[in-house]
Amino acid sequence: MPPIYQTSTYAQTTPGGHQGFEYSRTHNPTRQALEKSLASIEAGAFGFAFGSGLAAMDAVLKLLKPGDEIISTDDLYGGSYRLFTKIFEDFGLKFHFVPMHDVEQIKAKINDKTKLIWVETPTNPMMNIIDIQAVVELVKEKEVLVAVDNTFASSYLQQPLVMGADIVMHSATKYLAGHSDVVLGALVVNDDALAERIGFIQNASGAVCGPMDSFLTLRGIKTLHVRMQRHCENTATIAHFLKDHPSIEKVYWPGFESHPNHRIAKTQMKDYGGMLSFVTKGADYQAAIKIVERLKLFTLAESLGGVESLAGHPASMTHASIPKALREKSGVVDALIRLSVGIEDVRDLITDLEQAID
Ligand SMILES: Cc1ncc(COP(=O)(O)O)c(C=O)c1O
């Protein structure tokens, strides 16, 4: 096993005479082992590990200059939206948020200033699917980077670099680490010059992760494929259970043939993932709150992607930083519940949902 190098600095025999490691903000052996693993599972050449998913995104945005424009999806993770609009808008970056499952709407926003398209698919929490290859195709002849937040699908279900994206990003806090005990972010790229610039930003801005968290994420990655298989199986069973339940109005899960982007999900993902969202009958807010309060095996908590099942109320939790009107326009209504389905016995999970839903 790679040792946990709980080390900030490294002995030199003469100034500059070292064995590849000088100071741990720049390089650390445990983090380096993780970065190699991240590159490998995304079929990329260069991996970079950060202190959180948002720190990884922050590094991508620092590739840009004032006046540059970014196109992203209108049902983006709330924290990503906050980073874009509350931090980087003040530094002169301009963001456009469009329903990206409709590629024509992306096309309409592209101009000479467009420098980055930020894709999140499946989206959080509406489970929309964005066609990665179609987005790549759209900017093929242009100097526009395509970055994909691969947190929801994980590298097991979807490899954006293989589909032509330039950057893949993870909140490794979620499926990659997988046990709700780490906060960590990742970027993977193929291009040498891009890797050099990201490496520079990683060191210059300094938002790196520590060796213990690198070790835990490495350990999580070893079981990613097995965990994802069970996450997907359990989620499919629960999606069908909720769809047939008389107290549930609508279930958002890309595995349904009736899902508007099912065909794309089927081609770009190996399976449909461990996440789903649903709305109570008549979009009853009180009924939704009652459900999340009554759940026993599903823990009401932020985050996702761990082995234990979680339930969330996006409007007041993960997506509270998005203005209500904008949030509701994309479907994040107050009666929406999001489930991160864990790897427990699915019969126990169904029993829990049965007792929680009237
Ligand atoms: C899709 C997505 N992207 C990015 C993030 C941010 O990652 P982190 O919490 O590790 O900073 C999250 C966190 O919930 C997420 O769900």
Short mmCIF file of C-alpha atoms and ligand atoms in Angstrom, two decimals:
data_model
loop_
_atom_site.label_atom_id
_atom_site.label_comp_id
_atom_site.label_asym_id
_atom_site.label_seq_id
_atom_site.Cartn_x
_atom_site.Cartn_y
_atom_site.Cartn_z
CA MET A 1 0.00 0.00 0.00
CA PRO A 2 1.26 3.53 -0.69
CA PRO A 3 2.43 4.97 2.64
CA ILE A 4 0.75 8.08 4.01
CA TYR A 5 3.61 10.57 3.68
CA GLN A 6 2.54 12.90 6.48
CA THR A 7 5.32 15.18 5.32
CA SER A 8 5.50 18.88 4.44
CA THR A 9 9.16 19.02 3.39
CA TYR A 10 11.93 16.73 2.11
CA ALA A 11 15.67 16.61 2.84
CA GLN A 12 18.03 17.85 0.14
CA THR A 13 21.69 16.82 -0.15
CA THR A 14 22.67 20.12 -1.78
CA PRO A 15 20.41 23.06 -2.81
CA GLY A 16 18.09 21.56 -5.45
CA GLY A 17 19.49 18.06 -4.84
CA HIS A 18 16.34 16.12 -4.00
CA GLN A 19 14.49 13.00 -5.11
CA GLY A 20 11.59 14.70 -6.88
CA PHE A 21 9.93 16.11 -3.78
CA GLU A 22 10.72 19.48 -2.20
CA TYR A 23 7.59 20.76 -0.51
CA SER A 24 4.15 19.12 -0.25
CA ARG A 25 2.10 21.95 -1.72
CA THR A 26 3.96 21.19 -4.96
CA HIS A 27 4.27 17.39 -4.73
CA ASN A 28 3.62 14.75 -2.12
CA PRO A 29 4.19 11.03 -2.78
CA THR A 30 0.76 9.91 -1.50
CA ARG A 31 -1.01 12.65 -3.45
CA GLN A 32 1.05 11.74 -6.50
CA ALA A 33 -0.05 8.09 -6.23
CA LEU A 34 -3.67 9.30 -6.12
CA GLU A 35 -3.14 11.65 -9.07
CA LYS A 36 -1.83 8.74 -11.15
CA SER A 37 -4.83 6.65 -10.18
CA LEU A 38 -7.24 9.49 -11.06
CA ALA A 39 -5.64 9.87 -14.49
CA SER A 40 -5.81 6.14 -15.05
CA ILE A 41 -9.52 5.69 -14.20
CA GLU A 42 -10.45 8.61 -16.47
CA ALA A 43 -8.26 7.32 -19.31
CA GLY A 44 -6.32 10.58 -19.12
CA ALA A 45 -2.65 11.49 -18.99
CA PHE A 46 -2.47 13.90 -16.03
CA GLY A 47 -4.36 13.90 -12.73
CA PHE A 48 -4.51 16.67 -10.12
CA ALA A 49 -5.93 16.38 -6.61
CA PHE A 50 -7.34 19.33 -4.67
CA GLY A 51 -8.73 20.06 -1.24
CA SER A 52 -12.34 19.82 -2.50
CA GLY A 53 -14.37 19.57 -5.69
CA LEU A 54 -14.92 23.33 -5.60
CA ALA A 55 -11.17 23.94 -5.22
CA ALA A 56 -10.67 21.87 -8.40
CA MET A 57 -13.29 23.98 -10.22
CA ASP A 58 -11.67 27.15 -8.90
CA ALA A 59 -8.40 26.04 -10.58
CA VAL A 60 -10.20 25.57 -13.91
CA LEU A 61 -11.75 29.04 -13.75
CA LYS A 62 -8.28 30.52 -13.11
CA LEU A 63 -7.32 29.35 -16.63
CA LEU A 64 -9.55 32.21 -17.85
CA LYS A 65 -9.19 36.00 -18.11
CA PRO A 66 -11.57 38.92 -17.44
CA GLY A 67 -14.01 39.27 -20.34
CA ASP A 68 -14.03 35.54 -21.09
CA GLU A 69 -17.45 33.87 -21.27
CA ILE A 70 -18.56 30.52 -19.90
CA ILE A 71 -21.66 28.56 -20.78
CA SER A 72 -23.11 26.18 -18.23
CA THR A 73 -26.30 24.40 -17.35
CA ASP A 74 -29.24 26.05 -15.58
CA ASP A 75 -29.63 23.19 -13.09
CA LEU A 76 -26.06 23.18 -11.93
CA TYR A 77 -25.01 22.06 -8.43
CA GLY A 78 -25.71 25.05 -6.13
CA GLY A 79 -22.13 25.35 -4.89
CA SER A 80 -20.80 25.49 -8.47
CA TYR A 81 -23.37 28.19 -9.29
CA ARG A 82 -22.29 30.13 -6.21
CA LEU A 83 -18.59 29.90 -7.15
CA PHE A 84 -19.37 31.14 -10.67
CA THR A 85 -21.71 33.98 -9.79
CA LYS A 86 -20.57 35.12 -6.34
CA ILE A 87 -16.80 34.85 -6.81
CA PHE A 88 -15.76 34.78 -10.46
CA GLU A 89 -18.31 37.24 -11.86
CA ASP A 90 -16.57 39.83 -9.69
CA PHE A 91 -13.31 39.05 -11.51
CA GLY A 92 -14.86 39.83 -14.88
CA LEU A 93 -15.93 36.39 -16.09
CA LYS A 94 -19.37 36.22 -17.70
CA PHE A 95 -21.58 33.17 -17.24
CA HIS A 96 -24.57 32.01 -19.29
CA PHE A 97 -26.86 29.37 -17.81
CA VAL A 98 -28.98 27.45 -20.32
CA PRO A 99 -30.83 24.13 -20.33
CA MET A 100 -27.88 22.24 -21.80
CA HIS A 101 -29.77 19.05 -22.61
CA ASP A 102 -30.95 21.17 -25.56
CA VAL A 103 -27.72 21.61 -27.56
CA GLU A 104 -29.28 24.36 -29.71
CA GLN A 105 -29.52 26.56 -26.63
CA ILE A 106 -25.76 26.18 -26.05
CA LYS A 107 -25.07 27.02 -29.69
CA ALA A 108 -27.10 30.22 -29.39
CA LYS A 109 -24.79 31.51 -26.63
CA ILE A 110 -21.44 30.78 -28.29
CA ASN A 111 -19.51 33.84 -29.46
CA ASP A 112 -15.86 34.91 -29.87
CA LYS A 113 -15.50 35.46 -26.13
CA THR A 114 -16.66 31.95 -25.20
CA LYS A 115 -13.72 30.12 -23.64
CA LEU A 116 -15.27 27.36 -21.54
CA ILE A 117 -18.31 25.12 -21.60
CA TRP A 118 -18.97 23.66 -18.17
CA VAL A 119 -21.01 20.46 -18.40
CA GLU A 120 -22.51 18.62 -15.46
CA THR A 121 -24.17 15.34 -16.38
CA PRO A 122 -26.29 13.81 -14.94
CA THR A 123 -27.31 17.13 -13.44
CA ASN A 124 -27.83 17.65 -9.75
CA PRO A 125 -30.64 17.15 -8.73
CA MET A 126 -32.89 17.03 -11.83
CA MET A 127 -31.03 14.13 -13.46
CA ASN A 128 -30.96 15.75 -16.89
CA ILE A 129 -28.47 14.23 -19.29
CA ILE A 130 -26.24 16.41 -21.44
CA ASP A 131 -24.86 14.95 -24.65
CA ILE A 132 -21.08 15.30 -24.10
CA GLN A 133 -20.14 14.35 -27.64
CA ALA A 134 -22.60 16.84 -29.13
CA VAL A 135 -21.11 19.62 -26.97
CA VAL A 136 -17.58 18.65 -28.03
CA GLU A 137 -18.70 18.65 -31.67
CA LEU A 138 -20.18 22.13 -31.28
CA VAL A 139 -16.82 23.76 -30.42
CA LYS A 140 -14.49 21.41 -32.31
CA GLU A 141 -13.03 24.10 -34.55
CA LYS A 142 -12.91 26.72 -31.80
CA GLU A 143 -10.55 27.52 -28.94
CA VAL A 144 -13.13 26.60 -26.34
CA LEU A 145 -12.45 24.18 -23.49
CA VAL A 146 -15.07 21.58 -22.64
CA ALA A 147 -15.01 20.59 -18.96
CA VAL A 148 -17.24 17.89 -17.52
CA ASP A 149 -18.18 17.53 -13.87
CA ASN A 150 -18.25 13.73 -13.67
CA THR A 151 -19.18 13.55 -9.98
CA PHE A 152 -22.64 11.97 -10.41
CA ALA A 153 -21.72 9.32 -12.95
CA SER A 154 -18.20 8.54 -11.67
CA SER A 155 -15.42 7.30 -13.92
CA TYR A 156 -16.92 3.81 -13.85
CA LEU A 157 -20.06 4.84 -15.72
CA GLN A 158 -18.74 7.59 -17.96
CA GLN A 159 -15.33 8.78 -19.26
CA PRO A 160 -15.69 12.29 -20.72
CA LEU A 161 -12.09 12.54 -22.02
CA VAL A 162 -12.73 9.51 -24.23
CA MET A 163 -15.71 11.41 -25.65
CA GLY A 164 -13.47 14.37 -26.53
CA ALA A 165 -13.79 16.64 -23.47
CA ASP A 166 -10.67 18.59 -22.44
CA ILE A 167 -11.08 18.48 -18.67
CA VAL A 168 -12.86 16.10 -16.34
CA MET A 169 -13.58 17.20 -12.81
CA HIS A 170 -14.77 15.29 -9.72
CA SER A 171 -15.97 16.01 -6.31
CA ALA A 172 -14.09 12.87 -5.22
CA THR A 173 -15.82 13.45 -1.90
CA LYS A 174 -18.66 11.46 -3.48
CA TYR A 175 -18.36 8.17 -5.41
CA LEU A 176 -14.58 8.05 -5.87
CA ALA A 177 -13.81 8.15 -2.13
CA GLY A 178 -17.21 6.57 -1.51
CA HIS A 179 -17.41 6.39 2.27
CA SER A 180 -18.44 9.90 3.37
CA ASP A 181 -15.17 10.40 5.22
CA VAL A 182 -13.21 12.66 2.86
CA VAL A 183 -13.60 16.02 1.09
CA LEU A 184 -11.44 16.03 -2.05
CA GLY A 185 -11.48 17.28 -5.65
CA ALA A 186 -9.90 16.09 -8.87
CA LEU A 187 -9.07 17.22 -12.38
CA VAL A 188 -7.84 15.03 -15.21
CA VAL A 189 -6.62 16.20 -18.63
CA ASN A 190 -4.73 14.87 -21.65
CA ASP A 191 -3.15 17.96 -23.14
CA ASP A 192 0.46 18.70 -22.05
CA ALA A 193 0.15 22.50 -22.09
CA LEU A 194 -3.15 22.43 -20.21
CA ALA A 195 -1.65 20.07 -17.63
CA GLU A 196 1.32 22.35 -17.16
CA ARG A 197 -0.95 25.35 -16.55
CA ILE A 198 -3.21 23.45 -14.13
CA GLY A 199 -0.14 22.14 -12.27
CA PHE A 200 1.11 25.71 -12.01
CA ILE A 201 -2.25 26.94 -10.66
CA GLN A 202 -2.48 24.00 -8.23
CA ASN A 203 0.89 24.95 -6.74
CA ALA A 204 0.53 28.73 -7.02
CA SER A 205 -2.96 28.89 -5.49
CA GLY A 206 -2.25 26.01 -3.13
CA ALA A 207 -5.67 24.38 -2.68
CA VAL A 208 -4.22 20.88 -2.37
CA CYS A 209 -5.48 17.91 -0.37
CA GLY A 210 -3.54 16.26 2.44
CA PRO A 211 -1.86 12.84 2.37
CA MET A 212 -4.39 11.09 4.62
CA ASP A 213 -7.28 12.16 2.41
CA SER A 214 -5.29 11.12 -0.67
CA PHE A 215 -4.81 7.68 0.88
CA LEU A 216 -8.51 7.30 1.73
CA THR A 217 -9.53 8.30 -1.80
CA LEU A 218 -7.04 5.82 -3.29
CA ARG A 219 -8.56 3.12 -1.11
CA GLY A 220 -12.07 4.13 -2.18
CA ILE A 221 -11.20 3.97 -5.87
CA LYS A 222 -10.24 0.30 -5.52
CA THR A 223 -13.86 -0.66 -4.92
CA LEU A 224 -15.48 1.93 -7.20
CA HIS A 225 -16.65 -0.58 -9.81
CA VAL A 226 -18.22 -2.95 -7.29
CA ARG A 227 -19.92 -0.16 -5.38
CA MET A 228 -21.24 1.49 -8.54
CA GLN A 229 -22.77 -1.76 -9.75
CA ARG A 230 -24.76 -2.09 -6.51
CA HIS A 231 -25.62 1.65 -6.43
CA CYS A 232 -27.08 1.31 -9.93
CA GLU A 233 -29.02 -1.90 -9.19
CA ASN A 234 -30.52 -0.52 -5.98
CA THR A 235 -31.44 2.79 -7.63
CA ALA A 236 -33.22 1.05 -10.52
CA THR A 237 -35.32 -0.97 -8.04
CA ILE A 238 -36.18 2.12 -5.98
CA ALA A 239 -36.96 4.23 -9.06
CA HIS A 240 -39.58 1.68 -10.17
CA PHE A 241 -40.98 1.36 -6.62
CA LEU A 242 -41.46 5.14 -6.36
CA LYS A 243 -42.89 5.42 -9.87
CA ASP A 244 -45.65 2.96 -8.95
CA HIS A 245 -46.36 4.59 -5.57
CA PRO A 246 -49.72 6.44 -5.42
CA SER A 247 -48.30 9.23 -3.21
CA ILE A 248 -45.51 10.10 -5.66
CA GLU A 249 -46.12 12.47 -8.56
CA LYS A 250 -42.90 12.16 -10.55
CA VAL A 251 -39.56 10.36 -10.41
CA TYR A 252 -36.46 11.76 -12.14
CA TRP A 253 -34.14 8.92 -13.15
CA PRO A 254 -32.44 8.59 -16.55
CA GLY A 255 -33.05 4.83 -16.69
CA PHE A 256 -36.76 5.28 -17.53
CA GLU A 257 -37.46 5.03 -21.24
CA SER A 258 -39.79 7.98 -20.77
CA HIS A 259 -36.90 10.16 -19.49
CA PRO A 260 -36.40 12.88 -22.15
CA ASN A 261 -32.65 12.13 -22.46
CA HIS A 262 -32.81 8.36 -21.93
CA ARG A 263 -31.30 7.57 -25.32
CA ILE A 264 -28.21 9.71 -24.65
CA ALA A 265 -27.83 8.29 -21.13
CA LYS A 266 -27.94 4.81 -22.62
CA THR A 267 -25.15 5.53 -25.07
CA GLN A 268 -22.81 7.68 -22.99
CA MET A 269 -23.18 5.89 -19.64
CA LYS A 270 -22.61 2.26 -18.73
CA ASP A 271 -25.59 2.33 -16.36
CA TYR A 272 -27.90 4.98 -14.89
CA GLY A 273 -26.16 5.78 -11.62
CA GLY A 274 -27.00 5.87 -7.94
CA MET A 275 -28.99 9.10 -7.77
CA LEU A 276 -32.66 9.91 -8.29
CA SER A 277 -35.07 12.67 -7.34
CA PHE A 278 -38.83 12.64 -6.85
CA VAL A 279 -41.75 14.94 -6.14
CA THR A 280 -44.66 14.12 -3.85
CA LYS A 281 -48.24 13.97 -5.20
CA GLY A 282 -49.54 17.46 -5.96
CA ALA A 283 -46.02 18.80 -5.20
CA ASP A 284 -47.00 18.78 -1.53
CA TYR A 285 -44.16 20.45 0.41
CA GLN A 286 -45.37 19.30 3.85
CA ALA A 287 -45.60 15.70 2.63
CA ALA A 288 -42.03 15.91 1.33
CA ILE A 289 -40.72 17.22 4.64
CA LYS A 290 -42.60 14.47 6.50
CA ILE A 291 -40.93 11.83 4.33
CA VAL A 292 -37.38 13.06 4.91
CA GLU A 293 -38.05 13.37 8.65
CA ARG A 294 -39.49 9.86 8.90
CA LEU A 295 -36.75 8.05 6.98
CA LYS A 296 -34.60 5.92 9.27
CA LEU A 297 -32.13 4.04 7.07
CA PHE A 298 -31.75 6.94 4.63
CA THR A 299 -29.98 9.67 6.61
CA LEU A 300 -31.13 13.24 5.95
CA ALA A 301 -27.83 14.89 5.07
CA GLU A 302 -25.90 16.90 2.50
CA SER A 303 -23.63 15.08 0.04
CA LEU A 304 -23.98 11.85 -1.94
CA GLY A 305 -22.08 8.89 -3.30
CA GLY A 306 -21.24 7.13 -0.03
CA VAL A 307 -22.04 3.50 0.71
CA GLU A 308 -24.80 4.56 3.12
CA SER A 309 -28.03 5.93 1.66
CA LEU A 310 -28.77 9.64 2.06
CA ALA A 311 -31.86 11.74 1.47
CA GLY A 312 -31.70 15.45 0.74
CA HIS A 313 -34.06 18.38 0.30
CA PRO A 314 -32.31 20.35 -2.49
CA ALA A 315 -34.39 23.55 -2.13
CA SER A 316 -33.21 24.12 1.44
CA MET A 317 -29.91 22.23 1.37
CA THR A 318 -27.65 21.71 -1.67
CA HIS A 319 -29.40 24.28 -3.88
CA ALA A 320 -30.34 26.95 -1.33
CA SER A 321 -27.80 29.34 -2.88
CA ILE A 322 -29.75 29.45 -6.17
CA PRO A 323 -32.53 32.10 -6.29
CA LYS A 324 -35.98 30.47 -5.85
CA ALA A 325 -37.36 31.62 -9.22
CA LEU A 326 -34.35 30.27 -11.13
CA ARG A 327 -34.31 27.07 -9.09
CA GLU A 328 -38.00 26.37 -9.68
CA LYS A 329 -37.68 27.11 -13.40
CA SER A 330 -35.33 24.14 -13.68
CA GLY A 331 -37.65 21.92 -11.58
CA VAL A 332 -36.05 22.22 -8.13
CA VAL A 333 -39.37 22.80 -6.38
CA ASP A 334 -39.87 22.75 -2.61
CA ALA A 335 -41.48 19.29 -2.78
CA LEU A 336 -38.45 17.69 -4.47
CA ILE A 337 -36.51 15.03 -2.57
CA ARG A 338 -33.15 13.73 -3.75
CA LEU A 339 -31.90 10.26 -2.86
CA SER A 340 -28.33 9.05 -2.93
CA VAL A 341 -29.00 5.33 -2.92
CA GLY A 342 -26.37 3.38 -1.02
CA ILE A 343 -25.24 -0.22 -1.29
CA GLU A 344 -27.38 -1.64 1.54
CA ASP A 345 -29.79 -4.54 0.94
CA VAL A 346 -32.42 -2.96 -1.31
CA ARG A 347 -35.24 -4.67 0.61
CA ASP A 348 -34.27 -2.69 3.71
CA LEU A 349 -34.25 0.53 1.69
CA ILE A 350 -37.70 -0.16 0.23
CA THR A 351 -39.06 -1.00 3.71
CA ASP A 352 -37.73 2.34 4.95
CA LEU A 353 -39.37 4.25 2.07
CA GLU A 354 -42.66 2.35 2.60
CA GLN A 355 -42.86 3.39 6.25
CA ALA A 356 -41.88 7.00 5.47
CA ILE A 357 -44.33 7.66 2.60
CA ASP A 358 -48.05 7.89 3.51
C1 LIG B 1 -21.99 17.74 -8.92
C2 LIG B 1 -21.10 18.36 -7.88
N1 LIG B 1 -20.05 19.08 -8.27
C3 LIG B 1 -19.21 19.66 -7.38
C4 LIG B 1 -19.43 19.54 -6.02
C5 LIG B 1 -18.49 20.22 -5.06
O1 LIG B 1 -17.61 19.33 -4.48
P1 LIG B 1 -17.01 19.47 -3.00
O2 LIG B 1 -18.16 19.46 -2.05
O3 LIG B 1 -16.09 18.29 -2.88
O4 LIG B 1 -16.29 20.78 -2.97
C6 LIG B 1 -20.51 18.80 -5.57
C7 LIG B 1 -20.77 18.68 -4.13
O5 LIG B 1 -21.86 18.31 -3.70
C8 LIG B 1 -21.37 18.18 -6.53
O6 LIG B 1 -22.45 17.49 -6.15
#
